[in-house]
CSV table of C-alpha atoms in Angstrom, one decimal:
chain,number,residue,atom,x,y,z
A,1,MET,CA,38.7,-19.7,-49.5
A,2,ARG,CA,40.5,-17.0,-47.6
A,3,LYS,CA,38.1,-14.3,-48.9
A,4,ALA,CA,35.1,-16.4,-47.9
A,5,TRP,CA,36.6,-16.9,-44.4
A,6,LEU,CA,37.1,-13.1,-44.0
A,7,LEU,CA,33.5,-12.4,-45.1
A,8,LEU,CA,32.3,-14.9,-42.5
A,9,MET,CA,34.3,-13.3,-39.7
A,10,VAL,CA,33.1,-9.8,-40.7
A,11,SER,CA,29.5,-11.0,-40.6
A,12,ILE,CA,29.9,-12.6,-37.2
A,13,VAL,CA,31.5,-9.4,-35.7
A,14,SER,CA,28.7,-7.3,-37.3
A,15,ILE,CA,26.1,-9.5,-35.7
A,16,LEU,CA,27.8,-9.2,-32.3
A,17,VAL,CA,28.1,-5.4,-32.5
A,18,LEU,CA,24.4,-5.1,-33.5
A,19,ALA,CA,23.4,-7.3,-30.6
A,20,GLY,CA,25.5,-5.2,-28.2
A,21,CYS,CA,23.8,-2.1,-29.5
A,22,GLY,CA,20.4,-3.6,-28.6
A,23,THR,CA,21.3,-4.5,-25.1
A,24,LYS,CA,20.7,-1.7,-22.5
A,25,SER,CA,22.7,-1.5,-19.3
A,26,LYS,CA,21.3,-0.8,-15.9
A,27,GLU,CA,22.4,2.9,-16.2
A,28,ASP,CA,20.6,3.2,-19.6
A,29,VAL,CA,17.4,1.9,-18.2
A,30,THR,CA,17.5,4.0,-15.0
A,31,THR,CA,18.2,7.1,-17.1
A,32,ALA,CA,15.2,6.3,-19.3
A,33,LEU,CA,13.0,5.7,-16.3
A,34,GLY,CA,13.9,9.1,-14.8
A,35,LYS,CA,13.1,10.7,-18.1
A,36,LYS,CA,9.8,8.9,-18.3
A,37,VAL,CA,8.7,10.1,-14.8
A,38,GLU,CA,9.8,13.6,-15.7
A,39,GLU,CA,7.9,13.8,-19.0
A,40,MET,CA,4.7,12.0,-18.0
A,41,LYS,CA,1.7,14.2,-17.0
A,42,SER,CA,-0.4,11.6,-15.4
A,43,TYR,CA,-1.3,7.9,-15.3
A,44,GLU,CA,-4.0,5.5,-14.2
A,45,SER,CA,-4.0,1.7,-13.6
A,46,ASN,CA,-5.7,-1.2,-12.0
A,47,ALA,CA,-3.9,-3.7,-9.9
A,48,LYS,CA,-4.4,-6.8,-7.8
A,49,MET,CA,-2.7,-6.8,-4.5
A,50,THR,CA,-2.2,-10.1,-2.6
A,51,LEU,CA,-1.0,-10.0,1.0
A,52,GLN,CA,0.6,-13.0,2.7
A,53,THR,CA,0.9,-11.3,6.1
A,54,GLY,CA,-2.0,-13.1,7.8
A,55,ALA,CA,-3.2,-16.7,8.3
A,56,GLU,CA,-4.7,-16.7,4.8
A,57,PRO,CA,-3.9,-14.6,1.6
A,58,GLN,CA,-5.9,-11.4,1.3
A,59,VAL,CA,-6.6,-10.2,-2.2
A,60,TYR,CA,-7.5,-6.5,-2.9
A,61,GLU,CA,-8.5,-4.7,-6.1
A,62,VAL,CA,-6.6,-1.4,-6.4
A,63,GLN,CA,-7.5,1.5,-8.7
A,64,ILE,CA,-4.8,4.1,-9.0
A,65,GLY,CA,-4.9,7.6,-10.5
A,66,HIS,CA,-2.2,10.3,-10.4
A,67,LYS,CA,-2.0,13.7,-12.0
A,68,LYS,CA,0.9,16.0,-11.7
A,69,PRO,CA,2.1,17.7,-9.7
A,70,ALA,CA,0.5,16.1,-6.6
A,71,LEU,CA,-3.0,14.8,-7.1
A,72,TYR,CA,-3.6,11.1,-6.1
A,73,ARG,CA,-6.5,8.7,-5.8
A,74,VAL,CA,-6.0,5.1,-4.6
A,75,ASN,CA,-9.1,3.0,-4.1
A,76,LEU,CA,-8.5,-0.3,-2.2
A,77,LYS,CA,-11.3,-2.9,-2.2
A,78,ASN,CA,-11.6,-6.3,-0.7
A,79,ALA,CA,-14.9,-7.5,-2.2
A,80,GLN,CA,-15.1,-10.7,-0.1
A,81,LYS,CA,-15.1,-8.6,3.2
A,82,ASP,CA,-16.9,-5.5,1.9
A,83,GLN,CA,-13.7,-3.6,3.0
A,84,SER,CA,-13.1,-0.4,1.0
A,85,GLN,CA,-11.0,2.6,1.5
A,86,ILE,CA,-9.9,5.5,-0.7
A,87,ILE,CA,-6.7,7.6,-0.2
A,88,ILE,CA,-6.9,11.0,-1.8
A,89,ARG,CA,-4.3,13.7,-2.0
A,90,ASN,CA,-5.5,17.1,-3.4
A,91,GLU,CA,-4.8,20.8,-2.8
A,92,GLU,CA,-6.4,20.6,0.6
A,93,GLY,CA,-4.4,17.7,2.0
A,94,VAL,CA,-4.3,14.0,2.4
A,95,PHE,CA,-7.6,12.2,3.1
A,96,VAL,CA,-8.5,8.6,3.9
A,97,LEU,CA,-12.2,7.8,3.1
A,98,THR,CA,-14.1,4.9,4.7
A,99,PRO,CA,-17.4,4.8,2.6
A,100,ALA,CA,-19.0,2.1,4.8
A,101,LEU,CA,-18.9,4.6,7.8
A,102,ASN,CA,-19.6,7.7,5.7
A,103,LYS,CA,-16.5,9.2,7.3
A,104,SER,CA,-13.2,10.7,6.0
A,105,PHE,CA,-10.1,11.5,7.9
A,106,ARG,CA,-7.7,14.3,7.0
A,107,PHE,CA,-3.9,14.3,7.6
A,108,HIS,CA,-1.3,16.9,7.4
A,109,SER,CA,1.2,14.6,5.7
A,110,GLU,CA,3.7,14.4,2.9
A,111,TRP,CA,2.2,11.1,1.7
A,112,PRO,CA,3.1,9.5,-0.7
A,113,GLN,CA,6.6,11.1,-0.9
A,114,ASN,CA,7.6,10.1,2.6
A,115,SER,CA,7.9,6.3,2.0
A,116,SER,CA,7.8,3.5,-0.6
A,117,GLN,CA,4.4,2.8,-2.2
A,118,ALA,CA,4.2,-0.5,-4.0
A,119,TYR,CA,1.3,0.6,-6.2
A,120,LEU,CA,2.6,4.1,-7.2
A,121,TYR,CA,4.8,4.2,-10.4
A,122,GLU,CA,6.9,7.2,-9.5
A,123,SER,CA,7.6,5.8,-6.0
A,124,LEU,CA,9.0,2.6,-7.6
A,125,ILE,CA,11.2,4.5,-10.0
A,126,ASN,CA,12.4,6.7,-7.1
A,127,ASP,CA,13.4,3.6,-5.1
A,128,ILE,CA,15.3,2.2,-8.2
A,129,ASN,CA,17.2,5.5,-8.7
A,130,LYS,CA,18.1,6.0,-5.1
A,131,ASP,CA,19.5,2.5,-4.5
A,132,PRO,CA,23.1,2.4,-5.9
A,133,ASP,CA,23.2,-1.3,-5.0
A,134,ALA,CA,20.0,-2.3,-6.9
A,135,THR,CA,20.5,-5.4,-9.0
A,136,PHE,CA,19.3,-5.4,-12.6
A,137,THR,CA,18.5,-8.2,-15.1
A,138,ALA,CA,16.8,-8.2,-18.5
A,139,THR,CA,14.6,-10.9,-20.0
A,140,GLU,CA,13.1,-11.1,-23.4
A,141,GLU,CA,10.2,-8.8,-22.5
A,142,HIS,CA,11.0,-7.3,-19.1
A,143,TYR,CA,13.5,-5.3,-17.0
A,144,VAL,CA,13.8,-6.6,-13.4
A,145,PHE,CA,15.2,-4.6,-10.5
A,146,GLU,CA,15.7,-5.7,-6.9
A,147,THR,CA,16.0,-2.7,-4.6
A,148,LYS,CA,15.8,-1.6,-1.0
A,149,THR,CA,12.5,-0.3,0.1
A,150,ASN,CA,12.0,3.0,1.9
A,151,TYR,CA,9.4,2.2,4.5
A,152,GLN,CA,10.1,4.6,7.4
A,153,ASN,CA,8.3,2.4,9.9
A,154,ASN,CA,8.8,-1.1,8.5
A,155,LYS,CA,12.1,-2.9,8.7
A,156,LEU,CA,10.3,-6.2,8.2
A,157,LEU,CA,10.0,-5.6,4.4
A,158,PRO,CA,13.5,-4.4,3.4
A,159,THR,CA,13.6,-5.4,-0.3
A,160,GLN,CA,11.4,-5.4,-3.4
A,161,GLU,CA,11.5,-6.9,-6.9
A,162,ILE,CA,10.2,-4.5,-9.5
A,163,THR,CA,9.3,-5.9,-13.0
A,164,LEU,CA,8.8,-3.4,-15.9
A,165,ASN,CA,7.8,-3.8,-19.5
A,166,LYS,CA,10.6,-3.2,-21.9
A,167,LYS,CA,8.3,-1.7,-24.5
A,168,ASP,CA,7.1,1.3,-22.6
A,169,LEU,CA,8.6,1.0,-19.1
A,170,SER,CA,5.2,0.5,-17.5
A,171,PRO,CA,5.1,-1.6,-14.3
A,172,VAL,CA,4.2,-5.3,-14.5
A,173,SER,CA,4.5,-6.4,-10.9
A,174,VAL,CA,6.1,-5.7,-7.5
A,175,LYS,CA,7.1,-8.2,-4.9
A,176,VAL,CA,7.8,-6.8,-1.5
A,177,MET,CA,9.9,-9.3,0.5
A,178,ASP,CA,10.9,-10.0,4.1
A,179,PRO,CA,14.5,-10.4,5.2
A,180,ASP,CA,14.4,-14.0,4.0
A,181,LYS,CA,13.3,-12.9,0.5
A,182,LYS,CA,9.9,-14.4,1.0
A,183,PRO,CA,7.3,-12.2,-0.9
A,184,LEU,CA,4.7,-10.9,1.6
A,185,VAL,CA,3.1,-8.4,-0.7
A,186,LEU,CA,2.5,-8.9,-4.5
A,187,VAL,CA,1.1,-6.2,-6.7
A,188,GLU,CA,0.2,-7.1,-10.3
A,189,PHE,CA,-0.7,-4.2,-12.6
A,190,SER,CA,-3.2,-4.3,-15.5
A,191,GLY,CA,-4.4,-1.7,-18.0
A,192,PHE,CA,-1.6,0.8,-17.1
A,193,LYS,CA,-2.1,4.0,-19.1
A,194,PHE,CA,0.4,7.0,-19.2
A,195,ASP,CA,-0.9,10.5,-19.7
A,196,ALA,CA,-4.5,9.6,-18.7
A,197,SER,CA,-7.2,12.2,-18.6
A,198,PHE,CA,-9.3,12.9,-15.5
A,199,ASP,CA,-12.5,14.9,-14.8
A,200,GLY,CA,-12.1,18.1,-13.0
A,201,ASP,CA,-13.5,16.6,-9.8
A,202,ALA,CA,-11.8,13.3,-10.0
A,203,PHE,CA,-9.8,14.0,-6.8
A,204,ASP,CA,-12.6,15.7,-4.9
A,205,VAL,CA,-13.4,14.1,-1.5
A,206,LYS,CA,-17.1,14.5,-1.6
A,207,LYS,CA,-17.4,13.2,-5.2
A,208,ASN,CA,-15.4,10.1,-4.4
A,209,MET,CA,-17.3,9.4,-1.2
A,210,THR,CA,-20.7,9.6,-3.0
A,211,GLY,CA,-19.5,7.4,-5.8
A,212,ALA,CA,-18.1,4.8,-3.5
A,213,GLN,CA,-21.2,4.6,-1.4
A,214,LEU,CA,-23.4,4.0,-4.5
A,215,GLU,CA,-21.3,0.9,-5.1
A,216,LEU,CA,-21.6,-0.5,-1.6
A,217,PRO,CA,-23.8,-3.5,-1.0
A,218,THR,CA,-26.4,-3.1,1.7
A,219,SER,CA,-24.2,-5.2,4.0
A,220,GLY,CA,-21.3,-2.8,3.4
A,221,GLN,CA,-22.7,-0.1,5.8
A,222,VAL,CA,-22.0,-0.6,9.5
A,223,SER,CA,-25.1,-1.2,11.5
A,224,ASP,CA,-26.1,1.4,14.1
A,225,GLU,CA,-27.7,-1.0,16.5
A,226,LYS,CA,-26.3,-0.6,20.0
A,227,ASP,CA,-26.1,-4.3,20.7
A,228,ASN,CA,-24.4,-5.1,17.4
A,229,ALA,CA,-21.8,-7.7,18.2
A,230,PHE,CA,-18.4,-8.3,16.7
A,231,SER,CA,-15.7,-10.9,16.9
A,232,VAL,CA,-13.0,-10.0,19.3
A,233,MET,CA,-9.5,-10.3,17.8
A,234,ILE,CA,-6.0,-10.6,19.2
A,235,PRO,CA,-2.6,-10.2,17.5
A,236,GLY,CA,-0.9,-13.2,16.1
A,237,ASP,CA,2.5,-11.6,16.4
A,238,ILE,CA,3.7,-9.9,19.6
A,239,PRO,CA,7.2,-8.8,20.5
A,240,ALA,CA,9.4,-11.0,22.7
A,241,GLY,CA,8.9,-9.9,26.3
A,242,SER,CA,5.1,-9.4,25.9
A,243,GLU,CA,2.3,-11.7,27.1
A,244,MET,CA,-1.4,-11.3,27.2
A,245,LYS,CA,-2.4,-10.3,30.8
A,246,GLU,CA,-6.1,-9.4,30.8
A,247,GLN,CA,-9.1,-9.0,28.5
A,248,LYS,CA,-12.2,-7.2,29.8
A,249,GLU,CA,-15.4,-5.9,28.3
A,250,VAL,CA,-16.7,-2.5,29.1
A,251,ALA,CA,-20.3,-1.4,28.4
A,252,THR,CA,-20.7,1.9,26.5
A,253,GLU,CA,-23.6,3.8,25.2
A,254,ASN,CA,-22.9,2.3,21.8
A,255,GLY,CA,-22.6,-1.3,22.8
A,256,LYS,CA,-19.3,-2.8,24.1
A,257,ARG,CA,-15.7,-2.0,24.2
A,258,VAL,CA,-13.1,-4.7,24.6
A,259,VAL,CA,-9.8,-3.8,26.2
A,260,THR,CA,-6.9,-6.3,25.9
A,261,THR,CA,-3.8,-5.7,28.0
A,262,PHE,CA,-0.4,-7.2,27.3
A,263,SER,CA,2.3,-7.0,30.0
A,264,GLY,CA,6.0,-7.5,30.2
A,265,ASP,CA,9.0,-5.6,28.9
A,266,LYS,CA,7.0,-4.6,25.8
A,267,SER,CA,3.6,-3.7,27.3
A,268,PHE,CA,0.7,-2.4,25.2
A,269,THR,CA,-3.1,-2.1,25.1
A,270,LEU,CA,-5.4,-3.0,22.3
A,271,VAL,CA,-8.9,-1.5,22.3
A,272,GLN,CA,-11.7,-2.5,19.9
A,273,GLU,CA,-15.3,-1.5,19.5
A,274,ARG,CA,-18.0,-1.4,16.9
A,275,ALA,CA,-17.6,1.5,14.5
A,276,ARG,CA,-20.5,3.8,14.1
A,277,TYR,CA,-22.0,4.8,10.8
A,278,SER,CA,-22.5,8.6,10.4
A,279,ASP,CA,-25.8,9.7,9.0
A,280,VAL,CA,-24.1,12.9,7.9
A,281,SER,CA,-20.9,12.7,6.1
A,282,THR,CA,-18.1,13.8,8.5
A,283,SER,CA,-14.4,14.7,8.1
A,284,SER,CA,-12.1,14.7,11.1
A,285,PHE,CA,-8.5,15.8,11.4
A,286,ILE,CA,-6.1,13.1,12.7
A,287,SER,CA,-2.8,13.8,14.2
A,288,GLY,CA,-0.1,11.5,12.8
A,289,GLU,CA,0.8,9.8,9.5
A,290,PRO,CA,-1.3,7.6,7.3
A,291,VAL,CA,0.4,4.1,7.2
A,292,ASP,CA,-0.4,1.2,5.0
A,293,LEU,CA,-1.1,-1.9,7.1
A,294,GLY,CA,-1.9,-3.9,3.9
A,295,PHE,CA,-5.5,-4.7,4.7
A,296,THR,CA,-6.3,-1.2,5.7
A,297,VAL,CA,-4.8,2.3,6.2
A,298,GLY,CA,-4.1,3.4,9.8
A,299,ALA,CA,-3.1,6.6,11.6
A,300,LEU,CA,0.3,6.4,13.4
A,301,THR,CA,1.6,8.7,16.1
A,302,GLU,CA,4.5,8.3,18.4
A,303,ASN,CA,2.6,6.1,20.9
A,304,THR,CA,-0.7,5.1,19.2
A,305,LEU,CA,-1.9,3.4,16.1
A,306,THR,CA,-5.6,3.5,15.1
A,307,TRP,CA,-7.4,1.7,12.2
A,308,HIS,CA,-10.7,0.5,11.0
A,309,TYR,CA,-11.4,-3.1,9.8
A,310,GLN,CA,-14.5,-5.0,9.0
A,311,GLY,CA,-16.8,-2.6,10.9
A,312,VAL,CA,-14.6,-2.4,14.0
A,313,ASP,CA,-12.4,0.5,15.2
A,314,PHE,CA,-9.0,-0.5,16.7
A,315,THR,CA,-6.6,1.5,18.9
A,316,LEU,CA,-3.2,0.2,19.8
A,317,ALA,CA,-1.4,2.2,22.5
A,318,SER,CA,2.0,1.7,24.1
A,319,GLN,CA,4.9,3.6,25.7
A,320,ASP,CA,7.2,0.6,25.1
A,321,LEU,CA,6.6,-0.5,21.5
A,322,SER,CA,8.5,1.2,18.7
A,323,GLN,CA,6.5,2.3,15.7
A,324,ASP,CA,7.9,-0.8,13.8
A,325,GLU,CA,6.6,-3.0,16.5
A,326,MET,CA,3.2,-1.3,16.6
A,327,MET,CA,2.8,-1.9,12.9
A,328,MET,CA,3.9,-5.5,13.2
A,329,VAL,CA,1.3,-6.1,16.0
A,330,ALA,CA,-1.5,-4.3,14.0
A,331,ARG,CA,-0.8,-6.2,10.8
A,332,SER,CA,-1.3,-9.5,12.7
A,333,VAL,CA,-4.6,-8.6,14.4
A,334,GLN,CA,-6.6,-9.2,11.2
A,335,GLY,CA,-5.8,-12.9,11.1
A,336,ALA,CA,-6.5,-14.0,14.7
A,337,ALA,CA,-10.1,-13.9,15.7
A,338,VAL,CA,-11.0,-15.2,19.2
A,339,LYS,CA,-14.4,-16.6,20.1
């Protein structure tokens, strides 16, 4: 009887030891993630990005491609609103393409290294490794980290929940949350492939512009009619100490320009006018940094923020707003049309 009891105890201890050997700690997983990023040569993936920052959820299809050391292509599409933009980083710089306008804009920028990017794998792993206070849990199939974000101009989204596959450490989903832990951005990955192969011109601006335009519906190109109307929009979120003072319409050779002025301690001006389609593909240099507004990519300087959305060009200018506040205002414009 005693011998049988000893054998039973040895068996139980062995099972516990083996179970312990199969459990990875936070340090084990972060080390493995760092090694994964170091050894991978490239990746590509599809994703669905859902934004909860407006009156209604906005859903975007995202196609991501990356090849070391610094080639990137991110294609963002909102099929319901014919909204499409492509971010490219190649040897010549950082470009934001707007196929519906036949225009591209070039930045001298460190994107994407200068801030968090919810749809870029190495950015997520970098955020995990740089946050000593990141929390870690393991489920049957996934590793889950909650970390601080690294958005230079966005304190409204301070944390993110990153879920990874245990099997190959590929991303499953990312939830970017507000200070109350409410998810405002959800990225869900599908078809993630490490060490993907790309054509030689996969990151070429002209090639990507041509390919994207072939996929545009007829309604995707901005009309060139001078009297082409558009719905005037105002921001849903404005800083305390601001109030709408005046809205006036100015006639231009291309139609109309609407100027909305907000006064108070945090004064600013919002200008919007119909975007013009370019018959000849153009590329312009923009001073500032490309910033992700969720529904589009804008250009941010110290006192201005410009962006394109649904066939309209927007310019937000202020001497009083911080860059955080300018981005907050801009993000809320897309949800508040005024008749």
